[in-house]
Short mmCIF file of C-alpha atoms in Angstrom, two decimals:
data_model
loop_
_atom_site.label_atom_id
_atom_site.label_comp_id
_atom_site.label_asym_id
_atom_site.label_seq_id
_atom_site.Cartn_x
_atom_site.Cartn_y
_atom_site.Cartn_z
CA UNK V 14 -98.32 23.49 -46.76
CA UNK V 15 -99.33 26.20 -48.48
CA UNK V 16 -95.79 27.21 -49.93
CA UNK V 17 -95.48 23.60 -51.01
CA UNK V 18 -98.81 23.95 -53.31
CA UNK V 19 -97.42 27.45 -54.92
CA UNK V 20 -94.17 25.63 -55.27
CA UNK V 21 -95.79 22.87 -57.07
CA UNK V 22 -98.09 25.21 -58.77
CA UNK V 23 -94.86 27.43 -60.22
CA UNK V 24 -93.76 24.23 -61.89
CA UNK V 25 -96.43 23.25 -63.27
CA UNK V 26 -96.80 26.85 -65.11
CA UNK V 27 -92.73 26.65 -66.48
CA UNK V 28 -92.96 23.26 -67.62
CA UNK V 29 -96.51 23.82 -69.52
CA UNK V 30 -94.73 26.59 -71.12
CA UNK V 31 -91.97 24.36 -72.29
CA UNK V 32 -94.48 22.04 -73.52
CA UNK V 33 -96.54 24.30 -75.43
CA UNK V 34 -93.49 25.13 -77.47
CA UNK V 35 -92.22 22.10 -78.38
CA UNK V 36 -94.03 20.99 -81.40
CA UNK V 37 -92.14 18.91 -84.13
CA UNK V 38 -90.03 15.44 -83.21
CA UNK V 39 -86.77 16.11 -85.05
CA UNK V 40 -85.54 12.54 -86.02
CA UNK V 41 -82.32 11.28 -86.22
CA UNK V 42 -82.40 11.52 -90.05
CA UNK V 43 -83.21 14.74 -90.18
CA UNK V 44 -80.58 16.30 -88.06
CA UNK V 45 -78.21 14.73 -90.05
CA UNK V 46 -79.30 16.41 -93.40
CA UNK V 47 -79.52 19.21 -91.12
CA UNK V 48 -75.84 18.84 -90.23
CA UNK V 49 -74.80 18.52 -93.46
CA UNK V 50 -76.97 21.21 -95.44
CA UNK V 51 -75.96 24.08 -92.09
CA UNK V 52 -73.01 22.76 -90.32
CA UNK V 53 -70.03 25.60 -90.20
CA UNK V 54 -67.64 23.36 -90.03
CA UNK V 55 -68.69 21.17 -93.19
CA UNK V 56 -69.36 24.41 -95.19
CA UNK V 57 -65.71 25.21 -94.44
CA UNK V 58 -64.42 21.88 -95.28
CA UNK V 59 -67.14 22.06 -98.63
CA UNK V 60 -65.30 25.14 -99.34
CA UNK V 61 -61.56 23.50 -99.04
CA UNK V 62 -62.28 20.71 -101.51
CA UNK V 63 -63.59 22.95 -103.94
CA UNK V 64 -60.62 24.77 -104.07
CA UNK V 65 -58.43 21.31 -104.32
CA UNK V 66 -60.97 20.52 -106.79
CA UNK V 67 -60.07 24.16 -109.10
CA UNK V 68 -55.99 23.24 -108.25
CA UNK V 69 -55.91 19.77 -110.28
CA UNK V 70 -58.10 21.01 -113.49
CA UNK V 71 -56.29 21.57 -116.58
CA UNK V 72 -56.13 25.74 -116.30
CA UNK V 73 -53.71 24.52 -113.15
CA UNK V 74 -51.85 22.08 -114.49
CA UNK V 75 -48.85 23.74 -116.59
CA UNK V 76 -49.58 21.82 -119.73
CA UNK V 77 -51.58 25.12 -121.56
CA UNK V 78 -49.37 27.72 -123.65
CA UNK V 79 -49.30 31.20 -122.29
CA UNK V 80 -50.61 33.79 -124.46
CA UNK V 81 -49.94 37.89 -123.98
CA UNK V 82 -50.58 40.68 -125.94
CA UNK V 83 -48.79 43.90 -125.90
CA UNK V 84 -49.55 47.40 -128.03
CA UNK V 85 -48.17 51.14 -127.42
CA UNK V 86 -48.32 54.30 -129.32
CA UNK V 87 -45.98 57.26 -128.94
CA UNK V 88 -45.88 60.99 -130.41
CA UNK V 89 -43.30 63.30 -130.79
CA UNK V 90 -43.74 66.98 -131.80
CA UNK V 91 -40.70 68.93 -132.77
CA UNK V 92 -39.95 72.63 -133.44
CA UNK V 93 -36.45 72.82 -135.20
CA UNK V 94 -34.25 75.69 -136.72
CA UNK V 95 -31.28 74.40 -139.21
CA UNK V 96 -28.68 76.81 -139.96
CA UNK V 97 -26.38 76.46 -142.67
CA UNK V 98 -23.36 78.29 -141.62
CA UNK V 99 -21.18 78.96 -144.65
CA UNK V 100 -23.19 77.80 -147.43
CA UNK V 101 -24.19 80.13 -150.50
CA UNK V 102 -26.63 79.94 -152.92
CA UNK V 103 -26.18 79.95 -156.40
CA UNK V 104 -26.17 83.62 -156.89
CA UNK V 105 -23.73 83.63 -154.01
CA UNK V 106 -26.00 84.44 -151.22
CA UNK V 107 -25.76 83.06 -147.49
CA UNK V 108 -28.05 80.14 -147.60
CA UNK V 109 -31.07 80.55 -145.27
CA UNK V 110 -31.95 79.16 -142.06
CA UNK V 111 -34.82 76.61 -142.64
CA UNK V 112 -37.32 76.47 -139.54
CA UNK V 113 -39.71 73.57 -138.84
CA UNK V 114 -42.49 73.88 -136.58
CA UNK V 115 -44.96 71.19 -135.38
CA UNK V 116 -43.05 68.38 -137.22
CA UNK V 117 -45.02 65.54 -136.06
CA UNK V 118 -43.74 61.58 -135.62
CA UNK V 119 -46.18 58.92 -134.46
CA UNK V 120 -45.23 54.93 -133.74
CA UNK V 121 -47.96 52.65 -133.17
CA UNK V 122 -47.35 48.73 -132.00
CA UNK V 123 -48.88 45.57 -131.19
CA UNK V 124 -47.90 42.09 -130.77
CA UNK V 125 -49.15 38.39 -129.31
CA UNK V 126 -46.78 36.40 -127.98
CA UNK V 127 -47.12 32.47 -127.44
CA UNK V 128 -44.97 30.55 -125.13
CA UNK V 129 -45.47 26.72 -124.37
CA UNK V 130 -43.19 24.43 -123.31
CA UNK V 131 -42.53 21.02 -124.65
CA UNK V 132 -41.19 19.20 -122.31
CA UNK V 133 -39.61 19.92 -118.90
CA UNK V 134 -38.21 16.77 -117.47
CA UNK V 135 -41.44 15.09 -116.80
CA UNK V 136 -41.83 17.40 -114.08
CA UNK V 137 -45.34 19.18 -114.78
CA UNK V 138 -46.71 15.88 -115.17
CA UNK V 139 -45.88 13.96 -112.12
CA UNK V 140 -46.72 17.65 -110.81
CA UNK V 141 -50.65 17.37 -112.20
CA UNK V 142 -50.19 13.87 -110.19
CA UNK V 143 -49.60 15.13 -107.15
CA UNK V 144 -52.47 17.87 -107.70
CA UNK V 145 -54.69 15.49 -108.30
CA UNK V 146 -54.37 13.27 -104.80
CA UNK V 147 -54.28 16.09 -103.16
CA UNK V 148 -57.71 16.70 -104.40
CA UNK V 149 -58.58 13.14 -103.38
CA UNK V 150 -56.66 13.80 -99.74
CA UNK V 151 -58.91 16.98 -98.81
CA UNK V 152 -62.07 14.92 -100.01
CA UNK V 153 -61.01 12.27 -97.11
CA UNK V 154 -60.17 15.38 -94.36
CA UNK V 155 -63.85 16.79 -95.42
CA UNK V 156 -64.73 13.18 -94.57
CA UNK V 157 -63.21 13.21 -92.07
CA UNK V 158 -64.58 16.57 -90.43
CA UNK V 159 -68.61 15.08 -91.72
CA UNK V 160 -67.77 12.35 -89.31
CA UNK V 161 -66.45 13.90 -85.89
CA UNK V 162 -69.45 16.86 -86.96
CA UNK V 163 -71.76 13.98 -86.89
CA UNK V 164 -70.20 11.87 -83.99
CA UNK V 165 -70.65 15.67 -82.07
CA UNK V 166 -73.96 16.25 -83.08
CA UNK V 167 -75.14 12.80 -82.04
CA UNK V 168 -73.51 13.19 -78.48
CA UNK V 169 -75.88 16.22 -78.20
CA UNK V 170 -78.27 14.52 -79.64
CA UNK V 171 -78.58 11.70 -77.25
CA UNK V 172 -78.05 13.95 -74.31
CA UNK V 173 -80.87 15.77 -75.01
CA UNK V 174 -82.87 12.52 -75.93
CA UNK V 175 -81.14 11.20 -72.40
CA UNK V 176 -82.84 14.76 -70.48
CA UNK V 177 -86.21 13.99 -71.82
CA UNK V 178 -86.53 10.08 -70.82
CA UNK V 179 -85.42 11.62 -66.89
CA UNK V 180 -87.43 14.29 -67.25
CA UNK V 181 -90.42 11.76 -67.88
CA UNK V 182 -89.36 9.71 -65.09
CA UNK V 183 -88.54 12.50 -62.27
CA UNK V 184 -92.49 13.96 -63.61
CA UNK V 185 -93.86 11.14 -62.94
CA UNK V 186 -91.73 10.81 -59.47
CA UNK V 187 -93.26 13.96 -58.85
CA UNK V 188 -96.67 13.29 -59.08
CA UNK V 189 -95.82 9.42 -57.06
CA UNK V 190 -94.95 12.11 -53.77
CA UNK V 191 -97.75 14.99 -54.39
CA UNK V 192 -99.97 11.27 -54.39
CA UNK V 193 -98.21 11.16 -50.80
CA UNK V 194 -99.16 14.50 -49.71
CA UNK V 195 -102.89 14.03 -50.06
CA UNK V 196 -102.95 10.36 -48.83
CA UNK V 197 -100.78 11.52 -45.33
CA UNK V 198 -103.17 14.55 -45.02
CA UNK V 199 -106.21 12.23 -45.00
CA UNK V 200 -104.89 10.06 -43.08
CA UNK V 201 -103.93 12.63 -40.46
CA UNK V 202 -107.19 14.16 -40.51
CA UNK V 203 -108.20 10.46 -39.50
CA UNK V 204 -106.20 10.00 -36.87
CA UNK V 205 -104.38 7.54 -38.82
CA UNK V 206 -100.91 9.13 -38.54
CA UNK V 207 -98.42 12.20 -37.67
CA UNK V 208 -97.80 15.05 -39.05
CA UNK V 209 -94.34 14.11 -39.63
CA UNK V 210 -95.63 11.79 -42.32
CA UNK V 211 -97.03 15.02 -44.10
CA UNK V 212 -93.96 16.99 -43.57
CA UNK V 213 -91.82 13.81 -45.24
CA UNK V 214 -94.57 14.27 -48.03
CA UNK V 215 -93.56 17.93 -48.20
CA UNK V 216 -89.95 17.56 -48.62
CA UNK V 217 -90.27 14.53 -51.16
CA UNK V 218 -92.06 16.78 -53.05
CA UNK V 219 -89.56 20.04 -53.10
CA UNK V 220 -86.29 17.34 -53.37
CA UNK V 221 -88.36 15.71 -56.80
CA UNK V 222 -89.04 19.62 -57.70
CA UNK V 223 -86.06 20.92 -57.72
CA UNK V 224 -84.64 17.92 -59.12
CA UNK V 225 -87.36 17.94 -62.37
CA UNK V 226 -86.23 22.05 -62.87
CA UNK V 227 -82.57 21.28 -62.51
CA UNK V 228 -83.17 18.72 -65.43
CA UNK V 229 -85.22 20.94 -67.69
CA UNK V 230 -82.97 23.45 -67.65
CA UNK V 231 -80.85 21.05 -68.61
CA UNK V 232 -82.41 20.04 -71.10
CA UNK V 233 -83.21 23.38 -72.38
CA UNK V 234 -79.54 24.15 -72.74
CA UNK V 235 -78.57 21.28 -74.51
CA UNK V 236 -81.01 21.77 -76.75
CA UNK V 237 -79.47 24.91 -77.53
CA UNK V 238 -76.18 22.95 -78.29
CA UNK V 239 -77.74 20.72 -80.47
CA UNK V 240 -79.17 24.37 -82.69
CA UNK V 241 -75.52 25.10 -82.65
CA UNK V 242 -74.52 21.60 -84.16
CA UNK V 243 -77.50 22.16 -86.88
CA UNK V 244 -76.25 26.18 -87.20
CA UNK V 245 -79.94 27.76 -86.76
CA UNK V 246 -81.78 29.64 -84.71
CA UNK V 247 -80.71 28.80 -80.75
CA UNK V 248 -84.31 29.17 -79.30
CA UNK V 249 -86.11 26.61 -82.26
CA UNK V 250 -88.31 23.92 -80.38
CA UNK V 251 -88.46 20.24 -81.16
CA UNK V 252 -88.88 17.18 -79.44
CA UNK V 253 -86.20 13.94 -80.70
CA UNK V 254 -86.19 10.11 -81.48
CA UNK V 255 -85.37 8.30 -78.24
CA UNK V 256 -85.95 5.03 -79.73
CA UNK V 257 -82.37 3.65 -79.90
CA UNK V 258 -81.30 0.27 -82.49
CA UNK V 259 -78.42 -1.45 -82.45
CA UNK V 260 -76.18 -2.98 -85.40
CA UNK V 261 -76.48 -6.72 -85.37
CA UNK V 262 -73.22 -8.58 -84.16
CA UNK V 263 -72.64 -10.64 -87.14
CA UNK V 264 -73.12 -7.02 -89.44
CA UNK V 265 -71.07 -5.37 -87.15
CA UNK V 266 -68.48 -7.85 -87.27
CA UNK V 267 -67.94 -7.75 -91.56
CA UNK V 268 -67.79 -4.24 -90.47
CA UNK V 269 -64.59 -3.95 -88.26
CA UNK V 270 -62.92 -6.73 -90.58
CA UNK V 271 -63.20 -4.43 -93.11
CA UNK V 272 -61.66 -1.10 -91.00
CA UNK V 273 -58.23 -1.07 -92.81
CA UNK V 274 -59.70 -0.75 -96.06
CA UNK V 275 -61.96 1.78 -94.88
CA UNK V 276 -60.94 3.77 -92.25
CA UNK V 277 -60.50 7.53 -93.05
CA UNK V 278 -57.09 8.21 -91.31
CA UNK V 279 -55.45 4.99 -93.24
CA UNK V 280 -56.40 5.89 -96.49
CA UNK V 281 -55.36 9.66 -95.71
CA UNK V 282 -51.85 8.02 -95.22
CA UNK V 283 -51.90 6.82 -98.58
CA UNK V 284 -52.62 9.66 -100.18
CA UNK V 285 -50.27 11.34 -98.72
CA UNK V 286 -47.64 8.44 -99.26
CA UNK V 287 -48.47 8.50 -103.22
CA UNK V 288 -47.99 12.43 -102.72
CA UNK V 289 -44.68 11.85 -101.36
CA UNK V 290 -43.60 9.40 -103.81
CA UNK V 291 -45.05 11.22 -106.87
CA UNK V 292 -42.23 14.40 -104.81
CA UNK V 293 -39.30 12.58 -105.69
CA UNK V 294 -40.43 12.18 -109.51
CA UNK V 295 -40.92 16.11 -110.08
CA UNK V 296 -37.68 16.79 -108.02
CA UNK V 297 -36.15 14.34 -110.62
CA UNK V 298 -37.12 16.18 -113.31
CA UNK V 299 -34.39 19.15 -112.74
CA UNK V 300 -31.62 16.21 -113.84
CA UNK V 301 -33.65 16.50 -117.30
CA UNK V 302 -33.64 19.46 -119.95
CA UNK V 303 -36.11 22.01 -120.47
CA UNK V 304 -37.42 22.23 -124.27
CA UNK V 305 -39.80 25.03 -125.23
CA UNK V 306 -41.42 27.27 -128.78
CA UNK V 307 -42.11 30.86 -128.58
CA UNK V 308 -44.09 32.78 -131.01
CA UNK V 309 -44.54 36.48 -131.93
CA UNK V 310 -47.07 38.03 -134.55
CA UNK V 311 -46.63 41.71 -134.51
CA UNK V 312 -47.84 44.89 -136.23
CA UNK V 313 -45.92 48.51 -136.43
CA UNK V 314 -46.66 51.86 -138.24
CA UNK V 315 -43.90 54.35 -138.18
CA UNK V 316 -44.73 57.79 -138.82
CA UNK V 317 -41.94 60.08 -139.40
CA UNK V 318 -42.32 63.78 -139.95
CA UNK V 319 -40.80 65.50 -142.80
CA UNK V 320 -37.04 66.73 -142.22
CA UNK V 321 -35.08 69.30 -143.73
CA UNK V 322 -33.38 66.96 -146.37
CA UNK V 323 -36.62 63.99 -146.83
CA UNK V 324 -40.33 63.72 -147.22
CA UNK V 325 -42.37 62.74 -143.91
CA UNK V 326 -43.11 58.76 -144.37
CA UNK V 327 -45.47 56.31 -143.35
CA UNK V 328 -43.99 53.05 -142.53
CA UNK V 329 -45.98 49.76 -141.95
CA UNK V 330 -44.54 46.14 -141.19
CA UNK V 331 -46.12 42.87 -140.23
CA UNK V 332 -44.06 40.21 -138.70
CA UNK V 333 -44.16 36.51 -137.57
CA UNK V 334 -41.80 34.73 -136.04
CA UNK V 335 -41.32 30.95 -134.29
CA UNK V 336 -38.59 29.83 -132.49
CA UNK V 337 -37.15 26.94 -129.69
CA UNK V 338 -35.04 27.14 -126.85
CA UNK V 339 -33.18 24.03 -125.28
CA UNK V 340 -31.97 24.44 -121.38
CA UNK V 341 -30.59 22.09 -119.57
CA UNK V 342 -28.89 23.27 -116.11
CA UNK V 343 -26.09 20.15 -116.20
CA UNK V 344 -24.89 21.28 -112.78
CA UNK V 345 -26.71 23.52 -110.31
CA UNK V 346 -24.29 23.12 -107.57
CA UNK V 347 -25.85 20.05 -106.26
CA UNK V 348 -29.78 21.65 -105.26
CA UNK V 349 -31.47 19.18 -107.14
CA UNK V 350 -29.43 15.88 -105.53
CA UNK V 351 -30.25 17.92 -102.30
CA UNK V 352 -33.82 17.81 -103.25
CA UNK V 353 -34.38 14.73 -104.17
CA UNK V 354 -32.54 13.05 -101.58
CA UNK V 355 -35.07 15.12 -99.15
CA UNK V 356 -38.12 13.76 -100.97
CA UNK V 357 -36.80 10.06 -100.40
CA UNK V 358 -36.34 10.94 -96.77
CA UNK V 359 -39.56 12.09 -96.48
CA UNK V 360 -41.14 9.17 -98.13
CA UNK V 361 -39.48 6.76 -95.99
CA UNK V 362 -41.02 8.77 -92.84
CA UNK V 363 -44.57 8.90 -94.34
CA UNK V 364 -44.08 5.16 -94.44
CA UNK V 365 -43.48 4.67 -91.28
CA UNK V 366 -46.29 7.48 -90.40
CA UNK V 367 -48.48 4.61 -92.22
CA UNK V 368 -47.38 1.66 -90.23
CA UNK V 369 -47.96 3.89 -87.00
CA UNK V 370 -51.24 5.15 -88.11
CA UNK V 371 -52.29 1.38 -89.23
CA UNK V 372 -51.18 0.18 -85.67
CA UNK V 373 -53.08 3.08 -83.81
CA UNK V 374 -56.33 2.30 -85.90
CA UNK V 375 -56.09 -1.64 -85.06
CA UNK V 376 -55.85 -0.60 -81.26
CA UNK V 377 -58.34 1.81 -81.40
CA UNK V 378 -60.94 -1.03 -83.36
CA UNK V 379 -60.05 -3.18 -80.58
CA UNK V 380 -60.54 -0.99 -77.67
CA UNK V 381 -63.71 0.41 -78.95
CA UNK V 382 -65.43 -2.96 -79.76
CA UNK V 383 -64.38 -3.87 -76.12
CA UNK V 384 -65.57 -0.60 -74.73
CA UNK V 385 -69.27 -0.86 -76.76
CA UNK V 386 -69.50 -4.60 -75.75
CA UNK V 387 -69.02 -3.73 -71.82
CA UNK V 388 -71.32 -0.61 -72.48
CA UNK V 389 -74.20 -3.20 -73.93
CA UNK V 390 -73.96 -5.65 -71.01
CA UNK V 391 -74.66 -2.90 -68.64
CA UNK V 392 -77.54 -1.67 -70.75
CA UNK V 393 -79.33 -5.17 -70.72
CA UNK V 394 -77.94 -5.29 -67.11
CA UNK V 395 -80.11 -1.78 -66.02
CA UNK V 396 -82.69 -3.04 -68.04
CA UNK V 397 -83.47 -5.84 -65.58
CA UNK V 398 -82.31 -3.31 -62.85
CA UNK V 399 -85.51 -1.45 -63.85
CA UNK V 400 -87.64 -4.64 -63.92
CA UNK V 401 -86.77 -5.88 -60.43
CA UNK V 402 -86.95 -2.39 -59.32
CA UNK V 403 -90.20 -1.94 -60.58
CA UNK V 404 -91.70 -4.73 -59.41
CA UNK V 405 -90.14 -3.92 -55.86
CA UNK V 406 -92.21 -0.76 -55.87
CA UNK V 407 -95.21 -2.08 -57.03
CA UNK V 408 -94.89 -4.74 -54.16
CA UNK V 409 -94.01 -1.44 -51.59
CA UNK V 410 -96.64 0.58 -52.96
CA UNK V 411 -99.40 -1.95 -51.95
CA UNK V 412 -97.77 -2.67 -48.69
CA UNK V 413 -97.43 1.06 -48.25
CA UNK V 414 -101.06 1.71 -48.89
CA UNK V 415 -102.31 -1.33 -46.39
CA UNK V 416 -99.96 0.28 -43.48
CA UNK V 417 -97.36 -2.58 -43.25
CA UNK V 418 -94.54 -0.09 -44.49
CA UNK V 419 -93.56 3.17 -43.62
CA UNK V 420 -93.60 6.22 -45.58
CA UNK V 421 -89.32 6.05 -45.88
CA UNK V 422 -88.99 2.78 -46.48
CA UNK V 423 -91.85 3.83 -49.90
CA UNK V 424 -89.47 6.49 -50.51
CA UNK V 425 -86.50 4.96 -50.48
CA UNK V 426 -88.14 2.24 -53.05
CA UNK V 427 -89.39 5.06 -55.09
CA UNK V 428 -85.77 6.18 -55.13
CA UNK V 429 -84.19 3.07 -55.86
CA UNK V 430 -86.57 3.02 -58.89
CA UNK V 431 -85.61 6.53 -60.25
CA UNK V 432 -82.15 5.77 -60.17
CA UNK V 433 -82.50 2.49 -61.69
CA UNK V 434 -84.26 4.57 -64.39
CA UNK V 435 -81.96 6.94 -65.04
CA UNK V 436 -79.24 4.72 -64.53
CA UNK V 437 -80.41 2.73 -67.66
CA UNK V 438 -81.08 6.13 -69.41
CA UNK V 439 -77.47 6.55 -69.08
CA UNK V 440 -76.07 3.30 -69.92
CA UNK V 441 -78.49 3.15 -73.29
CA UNK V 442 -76.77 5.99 -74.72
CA UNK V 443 -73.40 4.96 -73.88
CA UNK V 444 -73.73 2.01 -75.57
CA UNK V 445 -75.23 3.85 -78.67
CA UNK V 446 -72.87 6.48 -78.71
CA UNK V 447 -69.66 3.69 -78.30
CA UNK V 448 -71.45 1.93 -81.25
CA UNK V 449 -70.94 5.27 -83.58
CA UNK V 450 -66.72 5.55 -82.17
CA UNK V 451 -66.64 2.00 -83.68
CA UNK V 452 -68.65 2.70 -87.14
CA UNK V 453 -66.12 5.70 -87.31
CA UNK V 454 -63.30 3.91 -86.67
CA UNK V 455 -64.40 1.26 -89.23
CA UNK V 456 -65.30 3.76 -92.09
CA UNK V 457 -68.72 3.00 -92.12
CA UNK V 458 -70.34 6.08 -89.94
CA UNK V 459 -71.99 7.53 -93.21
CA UNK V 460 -72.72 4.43 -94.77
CA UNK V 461 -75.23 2.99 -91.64
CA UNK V 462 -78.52 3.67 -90.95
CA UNK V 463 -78.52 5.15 -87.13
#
C-alpha cells in the first residue's frame, strides 16, 4: 500500500514538472512559418534557387562583350665598349674605343581589348533558354522539398498532438483506479469486501502508471523531433492545436480534378522536357557559323638610350584598331550530328519520363483519395466507438458502485473505454495526415488552410 502511494506520489511530481514548463500553444500556423523561416532543408533548397536565379541573369548569359586590359613596363641598362679596329683619324691616328656606361632603355605599354561576338548559330540564345527553365525547374524542386518538409513536420506534429489527447485520457484513467483504491479500502474496513479487491486496485493503478510515464516520455521525445523539424532549441516547451478540420468533399473534389495541372512532379517533367528540347536547338547551332568584332586601343612609349652612332629617343604611339572574324567549322568529323542526334534521343525519353510520371501521379491521386476516405469512415466509426463505450461505463460505474458488478468486470469497461479513446486518437490523425498526401499530390499543400 504504501509503495503504491510513493509510486503515485513520484508521478505526480514528474508530470507537474512537465506541466510547469509547458507554457505557449504553438498552432499549426505558426510551425509552419516556423518551418519555413528555420528549416535546414528549405534554407538549402533557398540557397539552390538563388544560385539558378544568378545562372539565367544577363552577366551569365553570353550576350555581353568581354573587356581586358593589359600594361607592362621593361628596363634595360647597358654598359658597352665599341672598338674600332683599323680605323684612323684624320691626322692618322688609331681611332679610339668609345665606352658607354649606364645606357638606359625603358618601354612602357597598355592596351584594352574588346571582344563580342555577333552571332554564333543561335546557340547562346536557345542557351539563355535553357538557363532560364532551369531557374523555373529548381523553384519547383524547392517546392517540392517545402512540401515533404511540411508533410514531415505535420506527421510530428500530430504525433505529438496524438501523445497529449492519450496522455489526457490515461490521467484521467489514472485517477478512475486511485478512485478504486480508496472506495475498496473503505469498503474493506466495512466488512464489505476482500482484500483482493484492494490489491486489484493496486495493480490498476501501477499498469495505468506506468502506462501514463511510458506516454510522456513519449511525448517528450517527439516533441524534441518536432524542435528538429522547426531547427531550434531541442528542450523549448509548448503545448499544440489538437483541434483537427477537414476539407469539404465538394472543395476537395475541384481539388484532385485539378492535380495534373498542379502537381509538382508533372510540371517538373515539363521543365525538364522544354530543357531537353531547347538541347537540340543549341547543339544545332554548331551546323551554323560563328561571326565576331575585336577591338584594341593601345598606348606605347619607347625609350631608347643613346648609341654610339644616334641620339637616345623618346618614342610615343597611340593606336586603334577594329576588326571581324568569320568561322564556320563546315565539317567537324561528324561531333555535332553525334550531338544532336543524342539530344533528340534524350527528348524522346523525357517524354516518355512524362507519360510515366503523369500515370504514377493519377494512381497515386486515386489511391490516396481511397486511402483518406477509408481513414475518415473509421474516424466517425471510433467516434461512436467512444460514445457507446462511454455510455457503457457510465452504466458499469453505477452498477459498480451499488455492488451488482465486480471490480474486473469495472475494469475491463474502463479498459474498453481507453482503448476506444485512443483508438479514435489514432484514427483522427490518420485521416488528417492522409488528407495532406492528397493536397500534396494535388498541388495544393501550400495553398490550404490546415
Amino acid at each position: 500500500m504504501r509503495l503504491t502511494k510513493m509510486f503515485v506520489l513520484l508521478l505526480c511530481v514528474v508530470y507537474g514538472t512537465g506541466l510547469s514548463a509547458q507554457e505557449q500553444v504553438l498552432s499549426k500556423d505558426e510551425a509552419i512559418k516556423m518551418a519555413l523561416l528555420n528549416n535546414f532543408d528549405i534554407k538549402v533548397a533557398r540557397n539552390q534557387v538563388d544560385i539558378a536565379k544568378n545562372n539565367k541573369g544577363i552577366m551569365n548569359s553570353g550576350y555581353l562583350p568581354s573587356l581586358s586590359a593589359s600594361a607592362g613596363a621593361n628596363y634595360n641598362r647597358d654598359d658597352s665598349n665599341i672598338e674600332f679596329p683599323g680605323q684612323l683619324l684624320e691626322d692618322g691616328s688609331p681611332r679610339p674605343d668609345q665606352e658607354l656606361v649606364k645606357a638606359e632603355a625603358q618601354r612602357y605599354n597598355s592596351a584594352l581589348n574588346l571582344n563580342y561576338t555577333l552571332f554564333d548559330g543561335m546557340g547562346r540564345y536557345y542557351t539563355y533558354k535553357q538557363l532560364k527553365e532551369q531557374y523555373q525547374l529548381t523553384e519547383l524542386q524547392a517546392r517540392e522539398t517545402i512540401e515533404n518538409t511540411l508533410l514531415q513536420l505535420f506527421s510530428v506534429y500530430f504525433e505529438v498532438a496524438r501523445l497529449t489527447e492519450n496522455k489526457n485520457v490515461l490521467e484521467q484513467a489514472l485517477e478512475i483506479s486511485l478512485q478504486r483504491i480508496t472506495r475498496a479500502e473503505y469498503s474493506f474496513e466495512y466488512g464489505q469486501n476482500t482484500k483482493l479487491d484492494i490489491l486489484n486496485a493496486q495493480v490498476d493503478v501501477t499498469n495505468d502508471s506506468i502506462n501514463l510515464l511510458n506516454t510522456l516520455q513519449q511525448l517528450e521525445n517527439t516533441k524534441r523531433d518536432l524542435n528538429v523539424v522547426l531547427s531550434r532549441d531541442l528542450n523549448s516547451a509548448f503545448e499544440v492545436d489538437t483541434l483537427v478540420q477537414f476539407i469539404p468533399k465538394l472543395q476537395l473534389e475541384e481539388l484532385i480534378s485539378q492535380a495534373e495541372l498542379n502537381n509538382v512532379a508533372i510540371l517538373q517533367s515539363e521543365r525538364s522536357l522544354t530543357i531537353n528540347e531547347y538541347d537540340i536547338k543549341v547543339n544545332k547551332s554548331g551546323y551554323l557559323p560563328n561571326v565576331g568584332l575585336t577591338g584594341t586601343y593601345g598606348w606605347n612609349l619607347n625609350q631608347s638610350a643613346p648609341s654610339a652612332f644616334f641620339p637616345g629617343t623618346n618614342n610615343e604611339t597611340w593606336n586603334f584598331g577594329l576588326g571581324a572574324s568569320l568561322t564556320w567549322n563546315i565539317f567537324d568529323g561528324g561531333g555535332t550530328s553525334v550531338r544532336v542526334k543524342n539530344a533528340k534521343i534524350a527528348y524522346e525519353n523525357q517524354e516518355l519520363v512524362q507519360e510515366q510520371i503523369k500515370l504514377q501521379v493519377e494512381r497515386d491521386v486515386q489511391n490516396a483519395l481511397a486511402i483518406f476516405e477509408n481513414r475518415l469512415n473509421i474516424y466517425q466509426i471510433q467516434e461512436q466507438n467512444v460514445i457507446t463505450n462511454q455510455n457503457n461505463f457510465e452504466r458499469s460505474k453505477e452498477q459498480f458502485q451499488l455492488g451488482r458488478i465486480t471490480s474486473i468486470e469495472f475494469r475491463q469497461a474502463q479498459i474498453n473505454l481507453l482503448n476506444a479513446q485512443t483508438n479514435k486518437n489514432l484514427a483522427k490523425y490518420d485521416a488528417k495526415l492522409a488528407e495532406l498526401q492528397l493536397l500534396q499530390l494535388t498541388g495544393q499543400l501550400l495553398n490550404i488552410q490546415i
